[in-house]
């Protein structure tokens, strides 16, 4: 077993992308390889083969490595519930909620979970490609660190440092990071990767030579800016993140960008679909014309519901339904559509309850036990039914008359709800649009007639993007140096 760690000068420098590309490239070379992220803070998560929960980006990297995602691959997952606190997931299971200062003190305990997970992976794989979080130069967070250099020092692994040239100031990023880490950590960084370059490489080469000479280590590669690269987002949601499709009648889907939106990767198949126009609406923005309002998942359902009301979405939905529009709620969005949300144990904040939007006759109670499962089943179509698959991640249990009119059947049980007039639908199923047949069936229920010639297969799309990324890594990164670093 060998471990190579990819760290970045900043958040979103491209660490996740480089790790995914290396996992696919090494897998294609015949290595048994696994991704590893000691600590991640993200609201996009996935259910693992062992029934745990890890960050979405790590699950994508597992797909790149052609292995099943496992909870050992992301020992610590922090899911923000407020600006100062987060739910802590340890080895795939809920440990509890902590304030930021409390978690900072808890990291010495979490370190053991990180090391145990890494040891188990090292017993099963030839190579581990680890990913840091944020920047190793956050001097205020260095004590007890388990996300970056603290982990690298503990397992004695080499590090490659990624800088994003598209942001500007890449040489300051790289040299500044080296200046702020300790001497032993500095020596652990074996080279640099410059990411998202566009332009004439000849203009960059004097800077590369200067950097290599100044810091006495090589630039292993300059990765080009890949136009149109579309992979599952780790966490951030851009209101500009949409694709423009031309031609034909479009189904206009509008999504409120909830402050604690979770698993917004549910929207990716809709962004990619050539017959769907997806609009994300942020705070104080007007709502565009819509055929469908989609309420996404939320890590804090009651707080996001209060935000919806403060932004006037309750009235927007009422007017939308009055004119014949449709509404779909996913997970937390599904809960919001009910009549009441109760949180007696304070799972997502202070104990208490709140009225829902009242469009579905059901109530939801938050419970300490989180449901984490991959599921499959059937959903009705115009010609019969088709298969559907996805995953559930929620701590709410819903009951009520609305559930007697289910949206689908999963594992032999009814799931979701549909209003009597068919305008309002809800489900706990994440990834419901990922399969091409299920996507078309759901879009037909939402008002878009099926069309065989223009479908979206998200899994096939991911595979093409991962292969494209691996091709880029092979072409622009010194893979021989990478192989020497992993022994």
XYZ file of C-alpha atoms in Angstrom:
487
model
C 0.000 0.000 0.000
C 1.123 3.554 -0.759
C -0.614 6.854 -0.068
C -0.265 10.044 -2.090
C -2.053 13.166 -0.844
C -3.373 15.993 -2.995
C -3.659 19.303 -1.156
C -4.676 22.699 -2.481
C -3.751 26.309 -1.891
C -7.438 27.194 -1.449
C -10.863 25.637 -1.401
C -11.991 24.802 -4.950
C -8.412 24.776 -6.260
C -9.235 21.513 -8.043
C -8.207 18.880 -5.493
C -11.323 16.763 -5.988
C -10.947 16.854 -9.759
C -7.250 15.894 -9.666
C -7.971 13.022 -7.266
C -10.785 11.734 -9.504
C -8.539 11.949 -12.573
C -5.677 10.138 -10.834
C -8.017 7.424 -9.557
C -9.281 6.709 -13.076
C -5.800 6.947 -14.650
C -4.254 4.572 -12.091
C -7.210 2.197 -12.369
C -6.730 2.062 -16.130
C -3.073 1.164 -15.502
C -4.159 -1.850 -13.462
C -3.764 -0.522 -9.912
C -6.228 -1.284 -7.162
C -6.857 2.283 -6.016
C -9.156 3.981 -3.496
C -9.901 7.644 -2.778
C -9.666 8.941 0.778
C -10.741 12.246 2.295
C -9.992 12.347 6.037
C -12.371 15.227 6.727
C -14.925 16.882 4.504
C -17.477 19.635 5.059
C -20.287 19.288 2.546
C -24.055 18.995 2.220
C -23.889 16.806 -0.887
C -23.530 13.224 0.281
C -23.979 9.666 -0.940
C -24.962 6.326 0.603
C -22.192 3.721 0.578
C -22.257 0.011 -0.108
C -21.961 -0.635 3.659
C -24.920 1.633 4.453
C -22.913 4.678 5.533
C -22.795 8.296 4.402
C -19.843 10.019 2.725
C -19.270 13.185 0.708
C -20.549 13.148 -2.855
C -17.144 14.024 -4.329
C -15.534 10.994 -2.646
C -18.275 8.716 -3.989
C -17.561 10.073 -7.476
C -13.840 9.393 -6.983
C -14.713 5.806 -6.032
C -16.574 5.518 -9.325
C -13.487 6.901 -11.040
C -11.436 4.152 -9.351
C -14.071 1.598 -10.421
C -14.761 0.499 -6.843
C -17.874 0.700 -4.661
C -17.985 3.736 -2.342
C -17.319 2.769 1.287
C -17.650 4.733 4.520
C -13.930 4.176 5.212
C -13.178 6.523 2.300
C -14.464 9.609 4.162
C -14.081 9.039 7.923
C -15.307 12.493 8.986
C -18.131 14.284 7.191
C -19.372 17.591 8.582
C -22.829 18.688 7.381
C -23.444 22.344 8.325
C -26.742 22.989 10.090
C -26.034 26.647 10.886
C -23.188 29.149 10.534
C -21.612 27.843 13.748
C -22.555 24.183 13.969
C -22.711 20.957 11.975
C -23.860 17.374 12.156
C -20.817 15.136 12.576
C -20.737 11.871 10.614
C -18.034 9.424 11.782
C -17.218 6.413 9.591
C -20.551 6.836 7.834
C -22.738 7.096 10.935
C -24.254 10.079 12.757
C -22.221 10.947 15.835
C -24.215 14.050 16.779
C -24.271 17.807 16.285
C -21.451 20.053 17.463
C -20.642 23.730 17.562
C -17.494 24.664 15.661
C -15.413 25.232 18.797
C -16.560 21.937 20.300
C -15.616 20.050 17.158
C -12.197 21.731 17.074
C -11.546 20.248 20.520
C -13.016 16.885 19.446
C -10.618 16.446 16.509
C -8.062 14.608 18.632
C -10.719 11.914 19.188
C -11.835 11.933 15.551
C -8.194 11.372 14.532
C -8.449 7.749 15.688
C -11.422 7.163 13.392
C -9.433 8.660 10.501
C -6.446 6.409 11.173
C -8.586 3.283 11.599
C -10.380 3.914 8.293
C -7.091 4.549 6.489
C -5.594 1.353 7.915
C -8.562 -0.728 6.740
C -8.358 0.746 3.237
C -4.602 0.157 3.118
C -5.228 -3.529 3.732
C -7.511 -3.756 0.686
C -5.929 -1.516 -1.973
C -2.557 -1.023 -3.661
C -2.784 2.768 -3.707
C -4.705 5.392 -1.759
C -5.110 8.857 -3.267
C -5.969 11.138 -0.361
C -7.520 14.584 -0.658
C -7.016 17.494 1.682
C -9.686 20.006 2.681
C -9.404 23.741 2.187
C -5.762 24.788 2.581
C -2.926 23.392 4.743
C -1.864 26.982 5.457
C -4.794 27.786 7.762
C -2.527 28.429 10.760
C -5.470 28.957 13.108
C -6.669 25.392 12.443
C -3.304 23.598 12.443
C -3.429 22.333 16.033
C -5.002 18.889 16.014
C -5.377 18.963 12.220
C -6.695 15.775 10.623
C -7.667 17.180 7.223
C -4.338 18.157 5.662
C -0.784 18.060 6.981
C -1.797 16.519 10.294
C -2.938 13.442 8.390
C 0.009 13.478 5.960
C 2.480 13.612 8.852
C 0.663 10.824 10.712
C 0.835 8.379 7.787
C 4.135 9.749 6.416
C 2.922 10.276 2.846
C 4.134 12.631 0.088
C 2.000 15.605 -0.932
C 1.355 17.362 -4.222
C 0.129 20.957 -3.972
C -2.521 22.210 -6.431
C -2.939 25.897 -7.286
C -5.714 27.425 -9.390
C -4.270 29.799 -11.991
C -7.740 30.819 -13.178
C -8.189 32.764 -9.926
C -4.945 34.677 -10.550
C -1.907 34.914 -8.285
C -1.023 31.225 -8.525
C 2.674 31.748 -7.715
C 1.755 33.698 -4.592
C -0.678 30.922 -3.662
C 1.983 28.216 -3.938
C 4.906 30.092 -2.388
C 2.704 31.542 0.346
C 1.470 28.079 1.313
C 5.031 26.771 1.575
C 6.010 29.764 3.727
C 3.214 29.093 6.234
C 3.638 25.360 6.853
C 6.291 23.903 9.150
C 9.701 22.767 7.928
C 8.764 19.075 7.992
C 5.496 19.776 6.200
C 7.298 21.907 3.616
C 9.663 19.026 2.869
C 6.688 16.693 2.465
C 5.407 18.695 -0.549
C 7.167 17.016 -3.471
C 5.870 19.137 -6.316
C 3.210 21.415 -7.741
C 0.224 21.052 -10.048
C -1.167 24.169 -11.708
C -4.829 23.805 -12.556
C -7.273 25.473 -14.984
C -4.735 27.052 -17.317
C -5.852 28.654 -20.580
C -3.658 30.544 -22.973
C -0.186 30.177 -24.453
C 1.934 27.865 -22.283
C 5.034 29.660 -23.577
C 4.056 32.740 -21.589
C 3.832 30.638 -18.418
C 7.090 28.713 -18.756
C 9.399 31.422 -17.285
C 7.232 31.434 -14.181
C 7.354 27.634 -13.944
C 11.152 27.696 -14.147
C 11.311 30.433 -11.505
C 9.005 28.483 -9.187
C 10.933 25.225 -9.551
C 14.243 26.973 -8.889
C 12.988 29.041 -5.960
C 11.275 26.170 -4.168
C 13.676 23.406 -5.274
C 10.955 21.059 -6.457
C 9.247 20.437 -9.803
C 6.010 21.492 -11.379
C 4.571 18.099 -12.245
C 2.024 19.464 -14.645
C -0.126 22.299 -15.929
C -3.688 21.083 -16.378
C -5.764 22.929 -18.967
C -9.117 24.542 -18.275
C -11.577 21.880 -19.427
C -14.533 23.611 -21.023
C -17.797 21.846 -20.319
C -16.400 19.463 -17.706
C -19.392 18.486 -15.590
C -18.898 16.389 -12.476
C -20.868 16.094 -9.249
C -20.290 19.203 -7.139
C -18.749 18.675 -3.717
C -20.909 21.286 -2.066
C -21.018 24.775 -3.577
C -24.069 25.834 -5.546
C -23.677 28.468 -8.220
C -26.770 30.354 -9.264
C -25.160 30.666 -12.702
C -24.665 26.905 -12.970
C -27.005 26.127 -15.844
C -26.759 24.937 -19.418
C -28.559 26.634 -22.264
C -30.288 24.295 -24.711
C -31.775 25.484 -27.950
C -34.769 24.269 -29.892
C -38.131 22.722 -29.109
C -40.553 23.191 -26.269
C -38.767 23.411 -22.922
C -40.036 22.399 -19.500
C -39.241 25.381 -17.264
C -38.151 24.201 -13.791
C -37.520 26.768 -11.049
C -35.657 25.895 -7.827
C -35.338 28.128 -4.750
C -31.682 28.127 -3.658
C -32.249 27.230 -0.008
C -29.575 28.445 2.436
C -29.015 24.836 3.644
C -29.733 23.073 0.362
C -28.456 19.492 0.401
C -27.830 16.938 -2.321
C -28.452 19.474 -5.042
C -26.781 16.957 -7.373
C -30.372 15.710 -7.761
C -30.685 18.605 -10.210
C -27.777 17.593 -12.459
C -29.815 15.448 -14.878
C -32.209 18.379 -15.315
C -29.333 20.786 -16.022
C -28.058 18.397 -18.673
C -31.444 17.583 -20.204
C -31.861 19.168 -23.671
C -35.591 19.776 -23.107
C -35.410 21.283 -19.613
C -34.619 24.868 -18.664
C -33.490 24.938 -15.014
C -33.356 28.209 -13.058
C -31.988 28.582 -9.523
C -33.480 31.532 -7.665
C -31.437 33.131 -4.900
C -32.382 35.565 -2.144
C -34.458 38.563 -3.214
C -34.459 37.465 -6.859
C -37.689 37.469 -8.881
C -39.169 34.140 -9.847
C -39.099 33.516 -13.616
C -41.906 31.823 -15.526
C -42.197 28.208 -14.444
C -43.961 24.998 -15.376
C -42.564 23.301 -12.255
C -41.387 24.559 -8.877
C -38.959 22.049 -7.366
C -38.262 22.220 -3.619
C -34.889 20.487 -3.043
C -33.401 18.728 -0.035
C -32.417 20.642 3.077
C -30.111 20.007 6.043
C -32.317 22.231 8.216
C -35.885 21.873 7.022
C -37.566 24.227 9.493
C -34.990 27.013 9.025
C -35.145 26.738 5.235
C -38.946 26.718 5.388
C -38.810 29.967 7.362
C -36.493 31.380 4.665
C -38.959 30.322 1.939
C -41.745 32.177 3.708
C -39.599 35.268 4.244
C -38.904 35.296 0.494
C -42.586 34.975 -0.382
C -42.352 31.479 -1.853
C -45.531 30.349 -0.092
C -47.502 32.902 -2.092
C -45.515 32.129 -5.255
C -46.422 28.447 -4.957
C -50.078 29.276 -4.292
C -50.248 31.451 -7.416
C -48.297 28.880 -9.451
C -50.745 26.115 -8.541
C -53.738 28.344 -9.212
C -52.595 28.697 -12.823
C -52.064 24.970 -13.285
C -48.372 24.630 -12.469
C -46.810 21.602 -10.807
C -44.710 21.262 -7.654
C -42.203 18.554 -6.721
C -40.571 18.264 -3.297
C -37.516 16.077 -2.651
C -36.670 14.961 0.904
C -36.669 18.180 2.980
C -38.698 19.860 0.226
C -41.186 16.973 0.469
C -41.475 17.531 4.233
C -42.138 21.250 3.690
C -45.155 20.430 1.505
C -46.898 18.754 4.448
C -49.012 20.280 7.192
C -46.642 20.041 10.160
C -42.946 19.433 10.899
C -42.068 18.423 14.462
C -38.554 18.164 15.900
C -39.053 17.166 19.556
C -35.405 16.198 20.122
C -33.897 19.239 18.408
C -32.250 17.209 15.642
C -31.989 20.301 13.419
C -31.949 23.089 15.984
C -34.030 23.996 19.011
C -36.790 21.479 19.867
C -40.197 22.453 18.535
C -42.605 22.293 15.634
C -43.725 24.463 12.758
C -46.567 24.519 10.250
C -45.689 23.262 6.806
C -46.901 24.742 3.540
C -50.005 22.572 3.837
C -50.252 21.260 0.281
C -50.055 17.574 1.251
C -52.091 15.980 4.059
C -49.195 14.620 6.105
C -46.992 15.496 9.056
C -43.295 14.786 9.674
C -41.459 14.026 12.903
C -37.656 14.251 13.096
C -36.038 11.216 14.709
C -32.475 10.631 15.985
C -31.965 7.604 13.708
C -31.017 8.557 10.165
C -32.283 6.424 7.292
C -29.389 5.616 4.951
C -30.140 3.177 2.170
C -29.811 2.549 -1.536
C -33.139 1.566 -3.031
C -34.740 0.583 -6.313
C -38.270 -0.020 -7.517
C -40.867 0.937 -10.131
C -42.664 4.078 -11.215
C -45.714 4.292 -13.484
C -45.345 5.510 -17.058
C -47.828 6.181 -19.836
C -47.150 2.669 -21.198
C -46.924 0.782 -17.913
C -43.999 1.205 -15.548
C -40.203 1.432 -15.499
C -37.418 0.886 -12.996
C -36.161 3.668 -10.744
C -33.254 3.726 -8.312
C -31.606 6.131 -5.908
C -30.845 6.564 -2.223
C -32.478 7.863 0.942
C -30.770 10.117 3.508
C -33.200 11.570 6.037
C -34.116 11.716 9.709
C -37.792 12.520 9.260
C -40.689 10.059 9.366
C -43.822 11.217 7.536
C -47.378 9.993 8.079
C -50.761 11.007 6.734
C -53.496 10.526 4.162
C -51.348 11.940 1.340
C -49.107 8.867 1.506
C -52.033 6.670 0.417
C -51.480 8.067 -3.086
C -47.777 7.122 -3.602
C -45.505 8.385 -6.329
C -43.662 5.063 -6.742
C -42.986 1.613 -5.277
C -39.566 0.975 -3.701
C -38.430 -2.393 -2.343
C -42.047 -3.562 -2.280
C -43.401 -0.544 -0.353
C -45.229 2.625 -1.338
C -43.063 5.758 -1.420
C -43.816 9.437 -1.787
C -47.123 11.173 -2.371
C -49.203 12.703 -5.156
C -52.049 15.150 -4.598
C -55.516 14.201 -5.818
C -55.293 16.604 -8.765
C -51.772 15.407 -9.667
C -50.252 18.888 -9.431
C -48.168 18.251 -6.290
C -45.694 15.415 -5.799
C -43.128 14.556 -3.156
C -40.559 11.870 -2.413
C -37.695 11.010 -0.088
C -35.736 9.496 -2.996
C -32.513 11.260 -3.977
C -31.063 10.553 -7.431
C -34.574 10.005 -8.780
C -33.726 11.573 -12.167
C -30.434 9.691 -12.662
C -31.811 6.802 -14.728
C -32.878 7.784 -18.264
C -36.202 5.891 -18.188
C -37.154 7.144 -14.732
C -36.141 10.675 -15.698
C -38.465 10.647 -18.703
C -41.294 9.130 -16.651
C -40.980 11.808 -13.968
C -40.684 14.622 -16.489
C -43.841 13.317 -18.197
C -45.622 13.497 -14.826
C -44.365 17.071 -14.555
C -45.708 18.018 -17.981
C -43.020 17.135 -20.559
C -44.100 14.522 -23.139
C -41.595 11.648 -23.491
C -39.187 11.660 -26.423
C -36.880 8.714 -27.117
C -34.303 10.644 -29.123
C -33.160 13.152 -26.487
C -32.632 11.460 -23.145
C -30.053 11.954 -20.418
C -28.119 9.012 -18.942
C -26.301 10.614 -16.013
C -24.141 7.593 -15.191
C -22.934 7.300 -18.792
C -22.265 11.051 -18.760
C -20.164 10.711 -15.593
C -18.154 7.908 -17.172
C -17.380 9.989 -20.256
C -16.318 12.928 -18.101
C -14.099 10.757 -15.888
C -12.387 9.243 -18.921
C -11.895 12.712 -20.385
C -10.380 13.829 -17.090
C -8.051 10.808 -16.934
C -6.926 11.445 -20.526
C -6.042 15.012 -19.512
C -4.110 13.805 -16.449
C -2.152 11.324 -18.562
C -1.310 13.972 -21.147
C -0.429 16.910 -18.912
C 0.799 15.420 -15.611
C 4.166 13.700 -15.075
C 2.732 10.263 -14.339
C 6.188 8.710 -14.046
C 6.885 11.073 -11.150
C 3.516 10.158 -9.646
C 4.385 6.461 -9.883
C 7.728 7.074 -8.173
C 5.977 8.933 -5.355
C 3.613 6.011 -4.737
C 6.475 3.537 -4.960
